[in-house]
Tab-separated table of C-alpha atoms and ligand atoms in Angstrom:
chain	number	residue	atom	x	y	z
A	1	MET	CA	-26.523	-49.779	-6.328
A	2	THR	CA	-25.264	-46.845	-4.338
A	3	ALA	CA	-26.598	-43.757	-4.122
A	4	LEU	CA	-25.068	-41.602	-6.257
A	5	GLY	CA	-26.164	-44.029	-9.117
A	6	ALA	CA	-29.377	-44.213	-7.783
A	7	TRP	CA	-29.526	-40.267	-8.111
A	8	LEU	CA	-28.132	-40.032	-11.484
A	9	ALA	CA	-30.154	-43.216	-12.949
A	10	ASP	CA	-33.135	-40.804	-11.292
A	11	ARG	CA	-32.168	-37.813	-13.461
A	12	ALA	CA	-31.655	-39.624	-16.576
A	13	ARG	CA	-35.199	-41.288	-16.331
A	14	VAL	CA	-36.657	-37.276	-15.470
A	15	ARG	CA	-35.074	-36.056	-18.640
A	16	ARG	CA	-36.002	-39.410	-20.477
A	17	ALA	CA	-39.482	-38.174	-19.612
A	18	ARG	CA	-39.095	-34.705	-20.076
A	19	SER	CA	-37.755	-34.851	-23.624
A	20	MET	CA	-34.598	-33.060	-22.013
A	21	VAL	CA	-31.865	-35.855	-23.440
A	22	ARG	CA	-28.753	-34.796	-25.391
A	23	GLU	CA	-26.407	-36.295	-26.861
A	24	ASP	CA	-23.602	-36.063	-27.749
A	25	ARG	CA	-22.803	-37.194	-31.638
A	26	PRO	CA	-20.579	-35.934	-34.217
A	27	ALA	CA	-22.154	-34.119	-37.438
A	28	PRO	CA	-23.529	-36.721	-40.285
A	29	GLU	CA	-20.639	-36.447	-43.418
A	30	GLY	CA	-22.288	-34.965	-46.210
A	31	ALA	CA	-25.723	-32.807	-43.563
A	32	LEU	CA	-26.256	-29.869	-45.188
A	33	ASP	CA	-25.118	-27.728	-42.072
A	34	LEU	CA	-27.774	-25.232	-40.394
A	35	ALA	CA	-26.289	-25.471	-36.798
A	36	SER	CA	-22.958	-24.651	-36.802
A	37	ASN	CA	-21.440	-20.620	-35.444
A	38	ASP	CA	-18.648	-20.633	-38.674
A	39	TYR	CA	-20.243	-18.113	-39.437
A	40	LEU	CA	-17.888	-17.300	-42.136
A	41	GLY	CA	-16.175	-20.380	-42.789
A	42	LEU	CA	-13.656	-19.341	-41.155
A	43	SER	CA	-12.150	-22.977	-39.668
A	44	ARG	CA	-11.370	-24.580	-43.321
A	45	ASP	CA	-9.816	-21.083	-44.391
A	46	ALA	CA	-6.821	-21.614	-46.434
A	47	ARG	CA	-5.331	-18.689	-44.977
A	48	VAL	CA	-6.828	-19.126	-41.138
A	49	LEU	CA	-5.208	-23.049	-41.148
A	50	ALA	CA	-1.775	-22.200	-42.610
A	51	ALA	CA	-1.731	-19.705	-39.584
A	52	ALA	CA	-2.084	-22.126	-37.086
A	53	ARG	CA	0.032	-25.320	-38.903
A	54	GLU	CA	3.229	-22.665	-37.991
A	55	ALA	CA	2.156	-21.774	-35.151
A	56	LEU	CA	2.198	-25.106	-33.971
A	57	ASP	CA	5.553	-25.861	-35.693
A	58	ARG	CA	7.105	-22.778	-34.122
A	59	PHE	CA	5.074	-22.893	-30.342
A	60	GLY	CA	3.835	-25.970	-30.082
A	61	ALA	CA	0.707	-28.285	-28.991
A	62	GLY	CA	-0.111	-26.281	-26.033
A	63	ALA	CA	0.425	-23.072	-24.647
A	64	ARG	CA	2.600	-25.567	-21.690
A	65	ALA	CA	1.222	-23.003	-18.216
A	66	SER	CA	-0.829	-20.342	-17.699
A	67	ARG	CA	-0.881	-16.700	-19.451
A	68	LEU	CA	1.173	-16.062	-16.440
A	69	VAL	CA	3.987	-18.388	-16.587
A	70	VAL	CA	5.185	-18.985	-19.593
A	71	GLY	CA	1.941	-19.630	-21.228
A	72	THR	CA	1.984	-15.883	-23.226
A	73	THR	CA	3.303	-16.465	-26.487
A	74	PRO	CA	4.170	-13.247	-29.092
A	75	VAL	CA	0.831	-15.470	-30.602
A	76	HIS	CA	-1.350	-13.847	-28.093
A	77	ARG	CA	0.672	-10.614	-28.029
A	78	ARG	CA	-1.063	-10.135	-31.929
A	79	LEU	CA	-3.579	-11.495	-31.263
A	80	GLU	CA	-4.946	-9.400	-29.127
A	81	GLY	CA	-3.724	-6.532	-31.226
A	82	GLU	CA	-5.905	-7.931	-34.343
A	83	LEU	CA	-8.721	-7.820	-31.864
A	84	CYS	CA	-8.573	-4.212	-31.159
A	85	GLU	CA	-7.719	-3.219	-34.670
A	86	LEU	CA	-10.708	-5.161	-35.899
A	87	THR	CA	-13.617	-3.906	-33.348
A	88	GLY	CA	-11.365	-0.184	-32.791
A	89	ARG	CA	-11.261	-0.741	-28.916
A	90	GLU	CA	-7.743	-0.095	-26.871
A	91	SER	CA	-6.468	-3.479	-25.990
A	92	ALA	CA	-8.090	-6.819	-25.394
A	93	LEU	CA	-7.467	-10.154	-22.948
A	94	VAL	CA	-7.099	-13.094	-24.816
A	95	PHE	CA	-8.923	-16.518	-22.696
A	96	SER	CA	-8.626	-20.088	-24.088
A	97	SER	CA	-12.601	-19.521	-24.598
A	98	GLY	CA	-15.622	-17.246	-24.836
A	99	TYR	CA	-17.102	-19.351	-21.798
A	100	ALA	CA	-13.774	-17.685	-19.477
A	101	ALA	CA	-13.918	-14.625	-20.593
A	102	ASN	CA	-17.267	-13.756	-19.938
A	103	THR	CA	-17.187	-15.410	-16.033
A	104	GLY	CA	-13.941	-14.361	-15.413
A	105	LEU	CA	-15.060	-10.785	-16.056
A	106	LEU	CA	-18.345	-10.776	-14.402
A	107	ALA	CA	-16.489	-12.584	-10.959
A	108	ALA	CA	-13.849	-9.694	-11.346
A	109	LEU	CA	-16.429	-6.362	-11.539
A	110	GLY	CA	-18.342	-8.409	-8.951
A	111	ASP	CA	-18.894	-7.169	-5.297
A	112	PRO	CA	-21.069	-6.568	-2.460
A	113	GLY	CA	-21.093	-2.933	-4.184
A	114	THR	CA	-21.271	-3.473	-7.887
A	115	LEU	CA	-25.201	-4.788	-8.770
A	116	LEU	CA	-25.038	-6.404	-12.373
A	117	VAL	CA	-27.951	-6.598	-14.359
A	118	THR	CA	-28.701	-8.871	-16.557
A	119	ASP	CA	-31.117	-9.494	-19.723
A	120	ALA	CA	-33.255	-11.923	-18.741
A	121	HIS	CA	-31.469	-13.862	-22.254
A	122	VAL	CA	-28.510	-13.639	-21.284
A	123	HIS	CA	-26.078	-16.801	-22.392
A	124	ALA	CA	-25.128	-19.234	-19.488
A	125	SER	CA	-21.208	-18.345	-19.535
A	126	LEU	CA	-22.891	-14.698	-18.501
A	127	VAL	CA	-25.240	-16.023	-15.781
A	128	ASP	CA	-22.077	-18.596	-14.393
A	129	GLY	CA	-20.384	-15.466	-14.048
A	130	ALA	CA	-23.265	-13.382	-12.433
A	131	ARG	CA	-23.269	-15.716	-9.717
A	132	LEU	CA	-19.394	-16.468	-9.267
A	133	SER	CA	-19.776	-12.123	-8.422
A	134	ARG	CA	-20.909	-12.214	-4.732
A	135	SER	CA	-22.502	-9.426	-6.845
A	136	PRO	CA	-26.031	-8.132	-6.292
A	137	VAL	CA	-27.436	-9.334	-9.386
A	138	THR	CA	-31.236	-7.876	-10.723
A	139	VAL	CA	-32.290	-9.744	-13.741
A	140	VAL	CA	-34.384	-8.248	-15.974
A	141	GLY	CA	-36.600	-8.201	-19.111
A	142	HIS	CA	-35.505	-8.771	-22.917
A	143	HIS	CA	-34.254	-5.281	-23.981
A	144	ASP	CA	-36.367	-4.001	-21.110
A	145	VAL	CA	-34.774	-0.577	-21.724
A	146	ALA	CA	-36.787	1.196	-18.658
A	147	ALA	CA	-36.190	-1.693	-16.294
A	148	VAL	CA	-33.006	-1.250	-16.540
A	149	ARG	CA	-32.813	2.503	-16.108
A	150	ALA	CA	-34.691	1.239	-12.962
A	151	ALA	CA	-32.602	-0.133	-11.827
A	152	LEU	CA	-29.911	1.683	-11.859
A	153	ALA	CA	-31.584	5.089	-10.730
A	154	GLY	CA	-32.292	2.421	-7.657
A	155	ARG	CA	-29.614	0.771	-6.605
A	156	ARG	CA	-27.914	0.822	-3.031
A	157	GLU	CA	-24.390	-0.149	-3.854
A	158	PRO	CA	-21.931	3.045	-5.684
A	159	ARG	CA	-20.742	0.235	-9.171
A	160	ALA	CA	-23.185	-0.928	-11.530
A	161	VAL	CA	-22.675	-3.087	-14.515
A	162	VAL	CA	-25.472	-4.235	-16.260
A	163	VAL	CA	-25.155	-7.521	-19.197
A	164	VAL	CA	-26.605	-8.249	-21.829
A	165	GLU	CA	-25.450	-10.232	-25.686
A	166	SER	CA	-25.361	-7.771	-28.928
A	167	VAL	CA	-26.827	-10.452	-31.361
A	168	TYR	CA	-28.562	-12.759	-29.300
A	169	SER	CA	-27.509	-17.048	-29.070
A	170	VAL	CA	-31.069	-17.961	-29.770
A	171	LEU	CA	-33.705	-15.483	-30.360
A	172	GLY	CA	-30.887	-14.169	-33.026
A	173	ASP	CA	-32.770	-10.447	-32.361
A	174	ALA	CA	-30.201	-7.352	-31.608
A	175	ALA	CA	-30.113	-5.541	-28.276
A	176	PRO	CA	-30.660	-2.001	-28.601
A	177	LEU	CA	-26.807	-1.246	-27.823
A	178	ALA	CA	-27.312	2.837	-27.937
A	179	GLU	CA	-30.437	3.281	-25.527
A	180	LEU	CA	-28.283	1.054	-22.962
A	181	ALA	CA	-25.163	2.971	-23.374
A	182	ALA	CA	-27.126	6.356	-23.228
A	183	ALA	CA	-28.992	4.695	-19.596
A	184	CYS	CA	-25.403	3.336	-18.029
A	185	ARG	CA	-23.786	6.964	-19.154
A	186	GLU	CA	-26.292	8.405	-17.619
A	187	HIS	CA	-25.878	6.068	-14.087
A	188	ASP	CA	-22.336	5.506	-14.320
A	189	ALA	CA	-22.469	2.087	-15.346
A	190	LEU	CA	-20.530	-0.094	-17.450
A	191	LEU	CA	-22.406	-1.719	-20.302
A	192	VAL	CA	-20.505	-4.819	-20.727
A	193	VAL	CA	-21.939	-6.017	-24.289
A	194	ASP	CA	-21.064	-9.441	-25.190
A	195	GLU	CA	-20.496	-10.188	-29.203
A	196	ALA	CA	-19.821	-13.744	-29.361
A	197	HIS	CA	-22.418	-14.236	-32.316
A	198	GLY	CA	-21.992	-9.834	-32.941
A	199	LEU	CA	-18.771	-10.254	-34.120
A	200	GLY	CA	-17.415	-11.399	-37.819
A	201	VAL	CA	-21.155	-10.828	-39.010
A	202	ALA	CA	-22.862	-7.217	-37.390
A	203	GLY	CA	-21.334	-3.744	-38.529
A	204	ASN	CA	-19.270	-4.763	-41.857
A	205	GLY	CA	-17.799	-7.919	-39.101
A	206	ARG	CA	-16.260	-4.997	-36.811
A	207	GLY	CA	-19.510	-5.642	-34.370
A	208	ALA	CA	-22.523	-3.611	-33.037
A	209	VAL	CA	-20.166	-1.649	-30.525
A	210	HIS	CA	-18.162	-0.291	-33.494
A	211	ALA	CA	-21.304	0.095	-35.981
A	212	ALA	CA	-23.171	1.873	-32.912
A	213	GLY	CA	-20.218	4.130	-32.789
A	214	LEU	CA	-19.258	2.816	-29.204
A	215	ALA	CA	-16.359	1.098	-29.364
A	216	GLY	CA	-14.545	4.267	-28.168
A	217	ASP	CA	-17.498	4.569	-25.147
A	218	GLU	CA	-15.059	4.258	-21.496
A	219	HIS	CA	-19.424	3.146	-20.556
A	220	VAL	CA	-18.683	0.010	-22.697
A	221	ALA	CA	-16.640	-2.887	-22.486
A	222	VAL	CA	-16.725	-6.556	-24.592
A	223	THR	CA	-16.408	-9.949	-24.589
A	224	VAL	CA	-15.980	-12.341	-27.379
A	225	THR	CA	-15.814	-16.199	-28.233
A	226	LEU	CA	-12.949	-16.865	-31.234
A	227	SER	CA	-15.314	-19.960	-32.190
A	228	LYS	CA	-18.239	-18.469	-34.106
A	229	ALA	CA	-17.621	-16.225	-36.488
A	230	LEU	CA	-13.371	-16.432	-36.335
A	231	GLY	CA	-13.918	-20.501	-36.741
A	232	ALA	CA	-10.878	-21.172	-34.068
A	233	GLN	CA	-11.023	-21.336	-30.481
A	234	GLY	CA	-11.193	-19.239	-27.255
A	235	GLY	CA	-12.417	-15.788	-26.309
A	236	ALA	CA	-11.469	-11.829	-25.068
A	237	VAL	CA	-12.421	-9.080	-23.183
A	238	LEU	CA	-11.894	-5.685	-24.616
A	239	GLY	CA	-11.824	-2.504	-23.515
A	240	PRO	CA	-10.025	0.522	-21.866
A	241	GLU	CA	-6.384	-0.599	-20.744
A	242	ALA	CA	-7.144	-0.073	-17.267
A	243	LEU	CA	-9.902	-3.103	-17.264
A	244	ARG	CA	-7.648	-4.989	-18.954
A	245	GLU	CA	-5.209	-4.923	-16.015
A	246	HIS	CA	-7.708	-5.431	-13.217
A	247	LEU	CA	-8.166	-8.818	-15.406
A	248	VAL	CA	-5.001	-10.054	-15.644
A	249	ASN	CA	-4.627	-9.268	-12.015
A	250	THR	CA	-7.513	-10.772	-10.936
A	251	ALA	CA	-9.845	-13.037	-13.227
A	252	ARG	CA	-9.262	-16.113	-11.922
A	253	PRO	CA	-10.434	-18.186	-15.660
A	254	PHE	CA	-7.191	-16.074	-16.872
A	255	VAL	CA	-4.961	-16.319	-13.590
A	256	PHE	CA	-5.494	-19.726	-13.048
A	257	ASP	CA	-5.769	-21.812	-16.519
A	258	THR	CA	-3.376	-22.984	-18.875
A	259	GLY	CA	-3.055	-20.320	-21.781
A	260	LEU	CA	-4.971	-20.671	-24.754
A	261	ALA	CA	-2.910	-23.184	-27.517
A	262	PRO	CA	-0.908	-20.816	-29.637
A	263	ALA	CA	-2.398	-22.799	-32.565
A	264	PRO	CA	-5.825	-21.406	-32.586
A	265	ALA	CA	-4.443	-18.120	-31.578
A	266	ALA	CA	-2.689	-17.813	-34.453
A	267	ALA	CA	-6.209	-19.230	-36.347
A	268	ALA	CA	-7.738	-16.905	-34.565
A	269	ALA	CA	-5.989	-13.443	-35.217
A	270	ALA	CA	-5.637	-14.749	-39.437
A	271	ALA	CA	-9.493	-14.267	-39.041
A	272	CYS	CA	-9.871	-11.345	-38.437
A	273	ARG	CA	-7.307	-9.884	-40.908
A	274	VAL	CA	-9.534	-11.700	-43.272
A	275	VAL	CA	-13.376	-10.378	-41.746
A	276	ALA	CA	-11.497	-6.760	-41.929
A	277	ALA	CA	-10.255	-7.228	-45.466
A	278	GLU	CA	-13.512	-9.193	-46.859
A	279	PRO	CA	-17.071	-7.342	-45.555
A	280	ALA	CA	-18.528	-9.382	-48.433
A	281	LEU	CA	-18.639	-12.245	-46.265
A	282	PRO	CA	-21.087	-10.933	-44.145
A	283	ALA	CA	-22.420	-9.776	-46.230
A	284	ALA	CA	-22.894	-12.951	-48.143
A	285	VAL	CA	-24.259	-14.413	-44.180
A	286	HIS	CA	-27.195	-11.460	-44.230
A	287	ARG	CA	-27.745	-12.414	-47.803
A	288	HIS	CA	-28.736	-16.495	-46.709
A	289	ALA	CA	-30.157	-15.296	-43.630
A	290	ARG	CA	-33.106	-13.654	-45.371
A	291	THR	CA	-33.463	-16.737	-47.906
A	292	ILE	CA	-34.338	-18.662	-44.144
A	293	ALA	CA	-35.929	-16.284	-42.823
A	294	ALA	CA	-38.174	-15.698	-45.897
A	295	GLY	CA	-38.392	-19.963	-46.083
A	296	CYS	CA	-39.148	-20.589	-42.280
A	297	GLY	CA	-41.251	-17.375	-42.426
A	298	THR	CA	-39.959	-15.521	-39.648
A	299	GLU	CA	-38.984	-11.721	-39.413
A	300	VAL	CA	-35.304	-11.499	-40.674
A	301	SER	CA	-33.077	-11.642	-38.038
A	302	ALA	CA	-30.299	-9.137	-36.448
A	303	GLY	CA	-27.454	-11.481	-37.497
A	304	ALA	CA	-26.654	-14.960	-38.589
A	305	VAL	CA	-29.599	-16.451	-36.587
A	306	GLN	CA	-33.050	-17.368	-37.414
A	307	SER	CA	-34.939	-19.117	-34.383
A	308	LEU	CA	-38.067	-20.829	-35.007
A	309	PRO	CA	-40.358	-20.845	-31.942
A	310	MET	CA	-41.567	-25.069	-31.475
A	311	PRO	CA	-44.366	-25.790	-29.651
A	312	SER	CA	-42.635	-28.595	-27.146
A	313	ALA	CA	-40.056	-29.893	-25.812
A	314	ALA	CA	-40.809	-33.145	-27.825
A	315	ALA	CA	-41.678	-31.475	-31.084
A	316	ALA	CA	-38.385	-29.544	-31.290
A	317	ALA	CA	-36.468	-32.382	-30.763
A	318	GLY	CA	-38.072	-34.713	-33.113
A	319	ALA	CA	-38.484	-31.815	-35.949
A	320	ALA	CA	-34.798	-31.750	-36.239
A	321	GLU	CA	-34.545	-35.686	-35.576
A	322	ARG	CA	-36.749	-35.639	-38.721
A	323	LEU	CA	-34.018	-32.872	-40.079
A	324	ARG	CA	-31.200	-34.511	-39.503
A	325	ALA	CA	-32.340	-37.794	-40.975
A	326	ARG	CA	-33.059	-35.527	-44.246
A	327	GLY	CA	-29.763	-34.445	-44.126
A	328	VAL	CA	-30.000	-31.138	-42.530
A	329	LEU	CA	-28.683	-30.146	-39.417
A	330	VAL	CA	-30.867	-27.420	-37.096
A	331	GLY	CA	-29.618	-26.409	-33.666
A	332	CYS	CA	-32.525	-27.850	-31.302
A	333	PHE	CA	-32.895	-25.628	-28.372
A	334	ARG	CA	-34.983	-26.542	-25.322
A	335	PRO	CA	-34.973	-25.562	-20.994
A	336	PRO	CA	-32.357	-24.567	-19.187
A	337	SER	CA	-31.337	-22.830	-22.748
A	338	VAL	CA	-34.638	-20.584	-23.121
A	339	PRO	CA	-34.794	-18.968	-20.354
A	340	ASP	CA	-38.475	-18.218	-21.654
A	341	GLY	CA	-39.609	-22.296	-22.008
A	342	VAL	CA	-40.291	-22.002	-25.457
A	343	SER	CA	-37.904	-24.415	-27.417
A	344	ARG	CA	-36.653	-23.384	-30.513
A	345	LEU	CA	-35.291	-25.120	-33.734
A	346	ARG	CA	-32.434	-22.592	-34.474
A	347	LEU	CA	-31.272	-21.937	-37.817
A	348	THR	CA	-27.445	-19.945	-39.015
A	349	ALA	CA	-26.693	-18.616	-41.760
A	350	ARG	CA	-23.152	-18.948	-43.332
A	351	THR	CA	-21.054	-17.325	-46.318
A	352	ASP	CA	-21.260	-20.871	-48.223
A	353	LEU	CA	-23.839	-22.128	-48.857
A	354	ASP	CA	-24.755	-23.297	-51.278
A	355	PRO	CA	-28.243	-21.439	-52.487
A	356	ASP	CA	-29.738	-24.595	-54.097
A	357	ALA	CA	-28.941	-27.199	-51.094
A	358	LEU	CA	-30.777	-24.513	-49.243
A	359	ALA	CA	-33.421	-24.122	-50.943
A	360	ALA	CA	-33.888	-27.814	-50.817
A	361	ALA	CA	-33.348	-27.912	-47.118
A	362	LEU	CA	-35.171	-25.065	-45.826
A	363	GLY	CA	-38.171	-26.971	-47.991
A	364	ALA	CA	-37.837	-29.591	-45.572
A	365	VAL	CA	-37.714	-27.573	-42.334
A	366	ARG	CA	-41.273	-26.226	-43.740
A	367	GLU	CA	-42.866	-29.882	-44.181
A	368	VAL	CA	-41.236	-30.974	-40.760
A	369	VAL	CA	-41.972	-27.734	-38.928
A	370	ARG	CA	-45.527	-27.756	-40.129
A	371	GLU	CA	-46.313	-32.072	-38.951
A	372	ALA	CA	-44.962	-31.289	-35.686
A	373	VAL	CA	-47.174	-27.681	-34.771
A	374	ALA	CA	-50.405	-30.218	-36.705
A	375	ASP	CA	-49.477	-33.043	-33.941
A	376	ALA	CA	-49.106	-30.664	-30.936
A	377	PRO	CA	-51.715	-30.416	-28.739
A	378	ARG	CA	-53.132	-26.302	-29.662
A	379	GLN	CA	-52.204	-25.385	-25.335
A	380	THR	CA	-48.739	-25.950	-26.100
A	381	LEU	CA	-48.798	-23.520	-28.854
A	382	ARG	CA	-47.158	-20.537	-26.847
A	383	GLY	CA	-45.068	-18.158	-28.770
A	384	VAL	CA	-45.470	-20.309	-31.750
A	385	ARG	CA	-46.342	-19.534	-35.827
A	386	PRO	CA	-47.903	-22.389	-37.646
B	1	LIG	C1	-23.710	-15.337	-26.651
B	1	LIG	C2	-22.856	-16.705	-26.104
B	1	LIG	N1	-21.297	-16.313	-25.342
B	1	LIG	C3	-20.525	-17.372	-24.713
B	1	LIG	C4	-19.784	-18.416	-25.292
B	1	LIG	C5	-18.971	-19.098	-24.996
B	1	LIG	O1	-18.192	-19.298	-26.185
B	1	LIG	P1	-17.441	-20.271	-26.317
B	1	LIG	O2	-17.599	-21.419	-27.288
B	1	LIG	O3	-15.966	-19.372	-27.021
B	1	LIG	O4	-17.169	-20.597	-24.884
B	1	LIG	C6	-21.369	-19.108	-26.279
B	1	LIG	C7	-21.222	-19.820	-27.065
B	1	LIG	O5	-20.989	-20.957	-26.700
B	1	LIG	C8	-22.483	-17.840	-26.949
B	1	LIG	O6	-23.734	-18.090	-27.545
């Protein structure tokens, strides 16, 4: 065996021993989806699909080049306009994914003269962006505004960027945006808010930043993904025009990556129009989120995501597998996706959930979680509500 082969075999053995094996299996057909991020059901909306088909016929299957070469189509421009219209921001720049938008933004903002202050629970794409940025990075406790203030006040760097999510992807809780923005204003810093799970759900679908009255704030920039509530693919950075201009010139995933394909760009633009026109869609998500929270005995979250702490990674993986066998798909999050080390089941509310099917699924969730908690050794129950 080669040295690399031996190392791969050893890594696989360690993953198996720690219940950390992940698999990219297709979801079984007909199962109830309490795992995806298609919160508004727009990935299958007739208007969204028609827009994608039209763009496919008119502009082809791919963007053919970087946005800066010939990869920008009228569809990209329209999408950027729709995103601004929906969120109330001045300008938008579309990337090929939310991951690329986050890494591109933080790497383009960072340098040794810019302190990055990140919440301990931010998404991997923001962590990677911070790593790429060449900035000094201070990680603060989850929602710890006092620690953010202390980091900003005590900094030596002339510039600072605070990085949070509006609705956290695994925990489902909401950042204290008004307080964070006030701290950034006071200390001349930029607040970057990842609205991956806020757009389409919070603030009547216009996002938590809009709802907090921060859409026009020059101290706030927003990143979004087009692949969750908008049901398509891609990502974007929203903020002042000067930021867009900087990113067009310096964000490496924008400059060196092939542009987002026209069909998902057109789909996302159509989805923006649907979200703006139909506040009943996010309202239904919140209704179903309350039902899921009541069914699981958790506090209702800020958006679509309900998070259920589990006794261990093995218990979380086993419970998710048992639910899958019963036709219920839930997310299973284990380290390193959970920075506090607490493995969780993640259930997502969606507009088009059938109430009877949801009630039956929640019965199965309760049963399976009860069994998993009963089986777990007592000392592993950190953070778990039986
Ligand atoms: C908070 C957050 N930010 C960014 C992303 C990345 O978005 P995308 O899937 O479009 O790359 C995700 C999810 O995948 C996410 O949950």
